Amino acid sequence: MKQISTRFSMAVHILCLLAISPADCTGDFIAQSVNTNPVIIRRLMGMLKKAGLVDVRPGVGGASLRKPPDQITLLDVYRAVRVVETDQLFRIHEHPNIQCPVGRNIEAVLQAELKEAQAAMEARLSQTTISWLLAQFQ
Amino acid sequence: MKQISTRFSMAVHILCLLAISPADCTGDFIAQSVNTNPVIIRRLMGMLKKAGLVDVRPGVGGASLRKPPDQITLLDVYRAVRVVETDQLFRIHEHPNIQCPVGRNIEAVLQAELKEAQAAMEARLSQTTISWLLAQFQ
DNA sequence: CAAGATATAACTATAATGGTTACAACGGTG
DNA sequence: CACCGTTGTAACCATTATAGTTATATCTTG
């Protein structure tokens, strides 16, 4: 099966790093900790910046959190890196036969249920903050 | 982003069909309602059969439910078509730098949280049955 | 301007998906 | 038994998202 992109876990990693090492976290330094290419980090930083979670200093280099880590939830990160669009976690087959009672109704009815399931998952993500994660370390 | 496969919604469609039209539902008939290729349906039927949800009659043709539709939940279907493996909804980046305190801890700590989020989604799926879906039709 | 950093475009390899063709095996009916 | 419609699979293909890579432009300070 196809899983939710590692963009999410990498972004969480980045924010944890920024939370514990406030000084000069450059893209290359972060890339070494995450163990990936610096361009991947810069792309993620761009999304985190656009979402208002981090400040990045072009030219001089380095980044920092724009919010205290106890006010950043996993849901914030999940939304920032657009790893799942709203109500689109589950894909539903298209153009069923509307002559058939099932084909005519399945999309709307199932969509409503799957939306609830996705919401339950996202609600759980909103309960965990970056600082709570850090507190679990070791 | 990458969504959860339409195998899931197609399988739910199939089970709804079997629930309301108990007589001779052949693969080709189902394929017309779902609006896809009969081979796709046969593949799904194979998974649903392996999961004990349906009986299929090779040779003569047709299929039927092995359980009453109020005892089949969306979670049963989701598991049957293996659309997400256990604790694998979220993919986590591999081989972070274990010299770094974040790299050393992030995987285990984040994995535990994401597992909970996945569980919340699956718990919601388990609350909806095929017969409940049918009751919403029209 | 030079140095070191971020920003971004373009390209690649990989993998899952949904679909398609083809063919073997099954099981009643004539 | 032979036929016919069905199920069961294997093999293959086009499409798509991902993660990574290379290259280049831009920014900021010394």
mmCIF file of C-alpha atoms (C1' of nucleotides) in Angstrom:
data_model
loop_
_atom_site.group_PDB
_atom_site.id
_atom_site.type_symbol
_atom_site.label_atom_id
_atom_site.label_comp_id
_atom_site.label_asym_id
_atom_site.label_seq_id
_atom_site.Cartn_x
_atom_site.Cartn_y
_atom_site.Cartn_z
ATOM 1 C CA MET A 1 0.000 0.000 0.000
ATOM 2 C CA LYS A 2 0.959 3.621 -0.319
ATOM 3 C CA GLN A 3 1.801 5.314 2.916
ATOM 4 C CA ILE A 4 1.663 8.899 4.044
ATOM 5 C CA SER A 5 4.835 10.637 2.917
ATOM 6 C CA THR A 6 7.939 10.867 5.075
ATOM 7 C CA ARG A 7 7.667 14.619 4.576
ATOM 8 C CA PHE A 8 5.573 14.553 7.722
ATOM 9 C CA SER A 9 8.049 12.708 9.937
ATOM 10 C CA MET A 10 10.945 14.698 8.520
ATOM 11 C CA ALA A 11 9.147 17.966 9.247
ATOM 12 C CA VAL A 12 8.518 16.857 12.830
ATOM 13 C CA HIS A 13 12.196 15.977 13.081
ATOM 14 C CA ILE A 14 13.146 19.448 11.868
ATOM 15 C CA LEU A 15 10.906 21.199 14.377
ATOM 16 C CA CYS A 16 12.263 19.077 17.225
ATOM 17 C CA LEU A 17 15.759 20.047 16.201
ATOM 18 C CA LEU A 18 14.894 23.741 16.094
ATOM 19 C CA ALA A 19 13.247 23.436 19.490
ATOM 20 C CA ILE A 20 16.280 22.012 21.239
ATOM 21 C CA SER A 21 19.104 23.786 19.398
ATOM 22 C CA PRO A 22 18.024 27.377 19.005
ATOM 23 C CA ALA A 23 21.359 28.449 17.534
ATOM 24 C CA ASP A 24 22.203 28.530 13.819
ATOM 25 C CA CYS A 25 20.437 25.445 12.471
ATOM 26 C CA THR A 26 21.415 25.512 8.822
ATOM 27 C CA GLY A 27 19.827 23.349 6.176
ATOM 28 C CA ASP A 28 22.982 21.286 5.840
ATOM 29 C CA PHE A 29 23.147 20.669 9.564
ATOM 30 C CA ILE A 30 19.513 19.547 9.646
ATOM 31 C CA ALA A 31 20.035 17.391 6.579
ATOM 32 C CA GLN A 32 22.778 15.532 8.414
ATOM 33 C CA SER A 33 20.547 14.813 11.383
ATOM 34 C CA VAL A 34 17.643 13.698 9.205
ATOM 35 C CA ASN A 35 20.073 11.935 6.896
ATOM 36 C CA THR A 36 18.841 13.208 3.589
ATOM 37 C CA ASN A 37 19.680 15.716 0.892
ATOM 38 C CA PRO A 38 19.734 19.418 1.874
ATOM 39 C CA VAL A 39 17.316 20.216 -0.934
ATOM 40 C CA ILE A 40 14.706 18.012 0.717
ATOM 41 C CA ILE A 41 15.142 20.023 3.905
ATOM 42 C CA ARG A 42 14.856 23.331 2.093
ATOM 43 C CA ARG A 43 11.656 22.229 0.421
ATOM 44 C CA LEU A 44 10.223 21.265 3.793
ATOM 45 C CA MET A 45 11.428 24.513 5.357
ATOM 46 C CA GLY A 46 9.610 26.366 2.618
ATOM 47 C CA MET A 47 6.352 24.669 3.568
ATOM 48 C CA LEU A 48 6.900 25.177 7.299
ATOM 49 C CA LYS A 49 7.672 28.827 6.652
ATOM 50 C CA LYS A 50 4.568 29.285 4.539
ATOM 51 C CA ALA A 51 2.532 27.758 7.360
ATOM 52 C CA GLY A 52 3.992 30.262 9.823
ATOM 53 C CA LEU A 53 5.788 27.646 11.899
ATOM 54 C CA VAL A 54 9.373 28.745 11.280
ATOM 55 C CA ASP A 55 11.464 31.733 10.312
ATOM 56 C CA VAL A 56 14.216 31.163 7.810
ATOM 57 C CA ARG A 57 17.043 33.599 7.252
ATOM 58 C CA PRO A 58 18.115 33.556 3.614
ATOM 59 C CA GLY A 59 21.649 34.686 2.957
ATOM 60 C CA VAL A 60 22.823 34.525 6.547
ATOM 61 C CA GLY A 61 21.456 31.020 7.045
ATOM 62 C CA GLY A 62 19.660 29.255 9.845
ATOM 63 C CA ALA A 63 16.087 28.959 11.019
ATOM 64 C CA SER A 64 14.071 29.175 14.218
ATOM 65 C CA LEU A 65 10.602 28.418 15.529
ATOM 66 C CA ARG A 66 7.957 31.099 15.277
ATOM 67 C CA LYS A 67 5.896 29.566 18.074
ATOM 68 C CA PRO A 68 6.785 27.912 21.361
ATOM 69 C CA PRO A 69 7.064 24.138 20.844
ATOM 70 C CA ASP A 70 4.174 23.461 23.201
ATOM 71 C CA GLN A 71 1.935 25.360 20.800
ATOM 72 C CA ILE A 72 2.860 23.320 17.727
ATOM 73 C CA THR A 73 0.844 20.135 17.333
ATOM 74 C CA LEU A 74 1.424 17.223 15.007
ATOM 75 C CA LEU A 75 -1.718 18.329 13.185
ATOM 76 C CA ASP A 76 -0.130 21.719 12.472
ATOM 77 C CA VAL A 77 2.844 19.973 10.906
ATOM 78 C CA TYR A 78 0.668 17.517 9.019
ATOM 79 C CA ARG A 79 -1.253 20.410 7.494
ATOM 80 C CA ALA A 80 1.872 22.419 6.789
ATOM 81 C CA VAL A 81 3.482 19.731 4.663
ATOM 82 C CA ARG A 82 0.156 18.939 2.958
ATOM 83 C CA VAL A 83 0.612 15.271 3.331
ATOM 84 C CA VAL A 84 -3.129 14.590 3.154
ATOM 85 C CA GLU A 85 -5.688 17.002 1.745
ATOM 86 C CA THR A 86 -8.934 17.717 3.578
ATOM 87 C CA ASP A 87 -11.392 14.829 3.191
ATOM 88 C CA GLN A 88 -9.071 13.145 0.740
ATOM 89 C CA LEU A 89 -7.339 10.501 2.831
ATOM 90 C CA PHE A 90 -9.508 7.869 1.198
ATOM 91 C CA ARG A 91 -9.917 7.830 -2.519
ATOM 92 C CA ILE A 92 -13.311 6.746 -3.822
ATOM 93 C CA HIS A 93 -13.775 5.126 -7.212
ATOM 94 C CA GLU A 94 -15.336 7.470 -9.730
ATOM 95 C CA HIS A 95 -18.324 7.280 -12.063
ATOM 96 C CA PRO A 96 -20.190 4.278 -10.677
ATOM 97 C CA ASN A 97 -23.301 3.292 -12.616
ATOM 98 C CA ILE A 98 -26.077 5.611 -11.470
ATOM 99 C CA GLN A 99 -28.725 3.246 -12.892
ATOM 100 C CA CYS A 100 -27.886 1.023 -9.922
ATOM 101 C CA PRO A 101 -29.167 1.991 -6.452
ATOM 102 C CA VAL A 102 -25.747 1.266 -4.983
ATOM 103 C CA GLY A 103 -23.880 3.124 -7.711
ATOM 104 C CA ARG A 104 -26.203 6.076 -7.211
ATOM 105 C CA ASN A 105 -25.723 6.368 -3.451
ATOM 106 C CA ILE A 106 -22.413 4.876 -2.475
ATOM 107 C CA GLU A 107 -20.250 7.911 -3.114
ATOM 108 C CA ALA A 108 -22.056 10.405 -0.905
ATOM 109 C CA VAL A 109 -22.805 7.980 1.914
ATOM 110 C CA LEU A 110 -19.333 6.483 2.049
ATOM 111 C CA GLN A 111 -17.647 9.851 1.684
ATOM 112 C CA ALA A 112 -19.392 11.091 4.820
ATOM 113 C CA GLU A 113 -18.201 8.111 6.869
ATOM 114 C CA LEU A 114 -14.639 8.237 5.602
ATOM 115 C CA LYS A 115 -14.513 11.922 6.368
ATOM 116 C CA GLU A 116 -15.363 11.089 9.970
ATOM 117 C CA ALA A 117 -12.635 8.464 10.113
ATOM 118 C CA GLN A 118 -10.094 10.913 8.771
ATOM 119 C CA ALA A 119 -11.266 13.523 11.279
ATOM 120 C CA ALA A 120 -10.775 11.056 14.139
ATOM 121 C CA MET A 121 -7.186 10.487 13.054
ATOM 122 C CA GLU A 122 -6.490 14.192 12.737
ATOM 123 C CA ALA A 123 -8.060 14.913 16.110
ATOM 124 C CA ARG A 124 -5.608 12.491 17.661
ATOM 125 C CA LEU A 125 -2.705 14.226 15.923
ATOM 126 C CA SER A 126 -3.832 17.544 17.385
ATOM 127 C CA GLN A 127 -3.359 16.162 20.883
ATOM 128 C CA THR A 128 0.402 15.825 20.595
ATOM 129 C CA THR A 129 2.785 18.768 20.659
ATOM 130 C CA ILE A 130 6.441 19.086 19.705
ATOM 131 C CA SER A 131 7.371 19.740 23.302
ATOM 132 C CA TRP A 132 5.514 16.635 24.452
ATOM 133 C CA LEU A 133 7.494 14.594 21.946
ATOM 134 C CA LEU A 134 10.740 16.079 23.243
ATOM 135 C CA ALA A 135 9.732 15.184 26.772
ATOM 136 C CA GLN A 136 9.550 11.519 25.767
ATOM 137 C CA PHE A 137 13.142 11.471 24.569
ATOM 138 C CA GLN A 138 15.661 9.043 26.062
ATOM 139 C CA MET B 1 -0.491 13.361 -1.965
ATOM 140 C CA LYS B 2 -1.062 9.651 -2.178
ATOM 141 C CA GLN B 3 -4.455 8.456 -1.084
ATOM 142 C CA ILE B 4 -5.750 5.187 0.229
ATOM 143 C CA SER B 5 -6.583 2.945 -2.704
ATOM 144 C CA THR B 6 -10.023 2.794 -4.288
ATOM 145 C CA ARG B 7 -9.865 -0.949 -3.596
ATOM 146 C CA PHE B 8 -11.497 -0.050 -0.308
ATOM 147 C CA SER B 9 -14.434 1.915 -1.700
ATOM 148 C CA MET B 10 -14.905 -0.610 -4.500
ATOM 149 C CA ALA B 11 -14.999 -3.467 -1.995
ATOM 150 C CA VAL B 12 -17.620 -1.636 0.056
ATOM 151 C CA HIS B 13 -19.605 -1.115 -3.128
ATOM 152 C CA ILE B 14 -19.435 -4.839 -3.893
ATOM 153 C CA LEU B 15 -20.647 -5.821 -0.435
ATOM 154 C CA CYS B 16 -23.532 -3.353 -0.617
ATOM 155 C CA LEU B 17 -24.534 -4.864 -3.937
ATOM 156 C CA LEU B 18 -24.421 -8.393 -2.563
ATOM 157 C CA ALA B 19 -26.463 -7.271 0.428
ATOM 158 C CA ILE B 20 -29.340 -5.851 -1.585
ATOM 159 C CA SER B 21 -29.392 -8.210 -4.561
ATOM 160 C CA PRO B 22 -28.940 -11.713 -3.145
ATOM 161 C CA ALA B 23 -29.464 -13.376 -6.532
ATOM 162 C CA ASP B 24 -26.738 -14.223 -9.041
ATOM 163 C CA CYS B 25 -24.342 -11.294 -8.732
ATOM 164 C CA THR B 26 -21.698 -12.162 -11.306
ATOM 165 C CA GLY B 27 -18.389 -10.401 -11.618
ATOM 166 C CA ASP B 28 -19.440 -8.771 -14.867
ATOM 167 C CA PHE B 29 -22.659 -7.483 -13.340
ATOM 168 C CA ILE B 30 -20.771 -6.015 -10.392
ATOM 169 C CA ALA B 31 -18.150 -4.541 -12.707
ATOM 170 C CA GLN B 32 -20.894 -2.654 -14.538
ATOM 171 C CA SER B 33 -22.235 -1.171 -11.318
ATOM 172 C CA VAL B 34 -18.770 -0.183 -10.083
ATOM 173 C CA ASN B 35 -17.832 0.846 -13.612
ATOM 174 C CA THR B 36 -14.503 -0.895 -13.897
ATOM 175 C CA ASN B 37 -12.909 -3.951 -15.470
ATOM 176 C CA PRO B 38 -14.212 -7.377 -14.361
ATOM 177 C CA VAL B 39 -10.679 -8.457 -13.483
ATOM 178 C CA ILE B 40 -10.504 -5.727 -10.870
ATOM 179 C CA ILE B 41 -13.691 -7.124 -9.338
ATOM 180 C CA ARG B 42 -12.373 -10.684 -9.389
ATOM 181 C CA ARG B 43 -9.215 -9.593 -7.628
ATOM 182 C CA LEU B 44 -11.251 -7.866 -4.939
ATOM 183 C CA MET B 45 -13.577 -10.858 -4.619
ATOM 184 C CA GLY B 46 -10.519 -13.000 -4.011
ATOM 185 C CA MET B 47 -9.509 -10.817 -1.081
ATOM 186 C CA LEU B 48 -13.021 -10.643 0.320
ATOM 187 C CA LYS B 49 -13.295 -14.417 0.047
ATOM 188 C CA LYS B 50 -9.950 -14.942 1.780
ATOM 189 C CA ALA B 51 -11.176 -12.684 4.588
ATOM 190 C CA GLY B 52 -14.305 -14.809 4.993
ATOM 191 C CA LEU B 53 -16.684 -12.051 3.959
ATOM 192 C CA VAL B 54 -18.097 -13.623 0.792
ATOM 193 C CA ASP B 55 -18.673 -16.939 -0.917
ATOM 194 C CA VAL B 56 -17.900 -17.153 -4.610
ATOM 195 C CA ARG B 57 -19.137 -19.913 -6.891
ATOM 196 C CA PRO B 58 -16.561 -20.689 -9.553
ATOM 197 C CA GLY B 59 -17.899 -22.205 -12.747
ATOM 198 C CA VAL B 60 -21.536 -21.492 -12.105
ATOM 199 C CA GLY B 61 -20.867 -17.855 -11.231
ATOM 200 C CA GLY B 62 -22.147 -15.441 -8.649
ATOM 201 C CA ALA B 63 -21.310 -14.569 -5.064
ATOM 202 C CA SER B 64 -23.037 -13.961 -1.761
ATOM 203 C CA LEU B 65 -22.306 -12.607 1.704
ATOM 204 C CA ARG B 66 -21.066 -14.998 4.360
ATOM 205 C CA LYS B 67 -22.239 -12.746 7.191
ATOM 206 C CA PRO B 68 -25.313 -10.605 7.682
ATOM 207 C CA PRO B 69 -24.574 -7.050 6.515
ATOM 208 C CA ASP B 70 -25.064 -5.644 10.006
ATOM 209 C CA GLN B 71 -22.083 -7.704 11.112
ATOM 210 C CA ILE B 72 -19.687 -6.414 8.469
ATOM 211 C CA THR B 73 -17.970 -3.158 9.396
ATOM 212 C CA LEU B 74 -15.942 -0.825 7.241
ATOM 213 C CA LEU B 75 -12.929 -1.915 9.279
ATOM 214 C CA ASP B 76 -13.501 -5.528 8.209
ATOM 215 C CA VAL B 77 -13.467 -4.441 4.580
ATOM 216 C CA TYR B 78 -10.458 -2.173 5.074
ATOM 217 C CA ARG B 79 -8.526 -5.073 6.547
ATOM 218 C CA ALA B 80 -9.729 -7.519 3.895
ATOM 219 C CA VAL B 81 -8.401 -5.473 1.002
ATOM 220 C CA ARG B 82 -5.170 -4.659 2.881
ATOM 221 C CA VAL B 83 -5.313 -1.066 1.982
ATOM 222 C CA VAL B 84 -3.205 -0.024 4.976
ATOM 223 C CA GLU B 85 -0.973 -2.363 6.946
ATOM 224 C CA THR B 86 -0.973 -2.355 10.741
ATOM 225 C CA ASP B 87 0.908 0.663 12.124
ATOM 226 C CA GLN B 88 2.016 1.596 8.631
ATOM 227 C CA LEU B 89 -0.350 4.383 7.664
ATOM 228 C CA PHE B 90 2.430 6.885 8.242
ATOM 229 C CA ARG B 91 5.832 6.280 6.798
ATOM 230 C CA ILE B 92 8.779 7.475 8.880
ATOM 231 C CA HIS B 93 12.087 8.483 7.327
ATOM 232 C CA GLU B 94 14.796 5.885 7.912
ATOM 233 C CA HIS B 95 18.319 5.984 9.304
ATOM 234 C CA PRO B 96 18.404 9.389 10.988
ATOM 235 C CA ASN B 97 21.718 10.351 12.532
ATOM 236 C CA ILE B 98 21.917 8.607 15.905
ATOM 237 C CA GLN B 99 24.686 10.954 17.030
ATOM 238 C CA CYS B 100 21.964 13.574 17.322
ATOM 239 C CA PRO B 101 19.540 13.417 20.264
ATOM 240 C CA VAL B 102 16.626 14.000 17.909
ATOM 241 C CA GLY B 103 17.829 11.469 15.361
ATOM 242 C CA ARG B 104 18.269 8.935 18.146
ATOM 243 C CA ASN B 105 14.769 9.286 19.595
ATOM 244 C CA ILE B 106 12.410 10.558 16.951
ATOM 245 C CA GLU B 107 11.556 7.246 15.369
ATOM 246 C CA ALA B 108 10.306 5.416 18.454
ATOM 247 C CA VAL B 109 8.514 8.394 19.990
ATOM 248 C CA LEU B 110 6.814 9.496 16.799
ATOM 249 C CA GLN B 111 5.908 5.951 15.819
ATOM 250 C CA ALA B 112 3.967 5.523 19.048
ATOM 251 C CA GLU B 113 1.932 8.681 18.450
ATOM 252 C CA LEU B 114 1.202 7.923 14.822
ATOM 253 C CA LYS B 115 0.080 4.459 15.767
ATOM 254 C CA GLU B 116 -2.479 6.037 18.068
ATOM 255 C CA ALA B 117 -3.696 8.334 15.306
ATOM 256 C CA GLN B 118 -4.102 5.399 12.948
ATOM 257 C CA ALA B 119 -5.934 3.462 15.648
ATOM 258 C CA ALA B 120 -8.361 6.346 16.119
ATOM 259 C CA MET B 121 -9.184 6.298 12.422
ATOM 260 C CA GLU B 122 -9.661 2.552 12.381
ATOM 261 C CA ALA B 123 -11.845 2.666 15.472
ATOM 262 C CA ARG B 124 -14.143 5.063 13.646
ATOM 263 C CA LEU B 125 -14.310 2.710 10.669
ATOM 264 C CA SER B 126 -15.356 -0.114 12.955
ATOM 265 C CA GLN B 127 -18.454 1.846 13.977
ATOM 266 C CA THR B 128 -20.055 1.718 10.541
ATOM 267 C CA THR B 129 -21.650 -1.406 9.089
ATOM 268 C CA ILE B 130 -22.710 -2.273 5.568
ATOM 269 C CA SER B 131 -26.340 -2.331 6.626
ATOM 270 C CA TRP B 132 -26.022 1.118 8.174
ATOM 271 C CA LEU B 133 -24.653 2.427 4.899
ATOM 272 C CA LEU B 134 -27.575 0.885 3.023
ATOM 273 C CA ALA B 135 -29.992 2.536 5.435
ATOM 274 C CA GLN B 136 -28.603 5.943 4.406
ATOM 275 C CA PHE B 137 -29.417 5.378 0.731
ATOM 276 C CA GLN B 138 -31.720 7.764 -1.151
ATOM 277 C "C1'" DC C 1 32.914 41.487 -4.726
ATOM 278 C "C1'" DA C 2 33.515 36.885 -2.211
ATOM 279 C "C1'" DA C 3 31.655 33.322 0.772
ATOM 280 C "C1'" DG C 4 28.138 30.696 2.475
ATOM 281 C "C1'" DA C 5 23.565 30.178 2.813
ATOM 282 C "C1'" DT C 6 18.566 29.680 0.965
ATOM 283 C "C1'" DA C 7 15.195 29.193 -3.174
ATOM 284 C "C1'" DT C 8 13.797 26.723 -6.937
ATOM 285 C "C1'" DA C 9 13.650 24.411 -11.416
ATOM 286 C "C1'" DA C 10 14.478 20.264 -13.846
ATOM 287 C "C1'" DC C 11 15.435 15.682 -14.020
ATOM 288 C "C1'" DT C 12 15.709 10.652 -12.431
ATOM 289 C "C1'" DA C 13 14.639 6.091 -10.277
ATOM 290 C "C1'" DT C 14 11.367 3.696 -7.763
ATOM 291 C "C1'" DA C 15 7.033 1.880 -6.415
ATOM 292 C "C1'" DA C 16 1.893 1.410 -6.043
ATOM 293 C "C1'" DT C 17 -2.206 1.803 -8.600
ATOM 294 C "C1'" DG C 18 -5.831 0.778 -11.882
ATOM 295 C "C1'" DG C 19 -6.518 -1.138 -15.972
ATOM 296 C "C1'" DT C 20 -6.028 -4.564 -19.827
ATOM 297 C "C1'" DT C 21 -5.245 -8.908 -22.418
ATOM 298 C "C1'" DA C 22 -4.771 -13.619 -22.290
ATOM 299 C "C1'" DC C 23 -5.468 -18.086 -20.774
ATOM 300 C "C1'" DA C 24 -6.377 -21.945 -17.569
ATOM 301 C "C1'" DA C 25 -9.819 -24.131 -14.614
ATOM 302 C "C1'" DC C 26 -14.424 -24.831 -13.085
ATOM 303 C "C1'" DG C 27 -19.349 -26.492 -13.389
ATOM 304 C "C1'" DG C 28 -23.745 -26.809 -15.047
ATOM 305 C "C1'" DT C 29 -26.648 -27.813 -19.518
ATOM 306 C "C1'" DG C 30 -27.698 -29.666 -24.011
ATOM 307 C "C1'" DC D 1 -18.798 -35.609 -23.580
ATOM 308 C "C1'" DA D 2 -18.577 -30.865 -25.544
ATOM 309 C "C1'" DC D 3 -20.053 -26.283 -25.013
ATOM 310 C "C1'" DC D 4 -20.447 -21.919 -22.689
ATOM 311 C "C1'" DG D 5 -20.288 -18.602 -19.331
ATOM 312 C "C1'" DT D 6 -17.999 -17.934 -15.303
ATOM 313 C "C1'" DT D 7 -14.034 -17.477 -11.886
ATOM 314 C "C1'" DG D 8 -8.880 -17.461 -11.015
ATOM 315 C "C1'" DT D 9 -4.415 -15.617 -12.255
ATOM 316 C "C1'" DA D 10 -0.384 -14.222 -14.573
ATOM 317 C "C1'" DA D 11 1.759 -10.780 -17.222
ATOM 318 C "C1'" DC D 12 2.083 -6.414 -18.846
ATOM 319 C "C1'" DC D 13 1.285 -1.196 -19.310
ATOM 320 C "C1'" DA D 14 0.409 3.831 -18.375
ATOM 321 C "C1'" DT D 15 -0.019 6.978 -14.809
ATOM 322 C "C1'" DT D 16 1.260 9.165 -10.658
ATOM 323 C "C1'" DA D 17 3.603 10.590 -6.178
ATOM 324 C "C1'" DT D 18 7.762 10.241 -3.861
ATOM 325 C "C1'" DA D 19 12.568 10.980 -2.568
ATOM 326 C "C1'" DG D 20 16.596 12.156 -4.230
ATOM 327 C "C1'" DT D 21 19.962 14.690 -7.258
ATOM 328 C "C1'" DT D 22 22.209 18.351 -9.983
ATOM 329 C "C1'" DA D 23 22.403 22.891 -11.228
ATOM 330 C "C1'" DT D 24 21.648 27.661 -10.947
ATOM 331 C "C1'" DA D 25 19.858 31.985 -9.153
ATOM 332 C "C1'" DT D 26 19.317 34.883 -5.156
ATOM 333 C "C1'" DC D 27 20.209 36.698 -0.692
ATOM 334 C "C1'" DT D 28 23.119 38.692 3.323
ATOM 335 C "C1'" DT D 29 27.071 39.767 5.699
ATOM 336 C "C1'" DG D 30 32.138 40.677 5.853
#
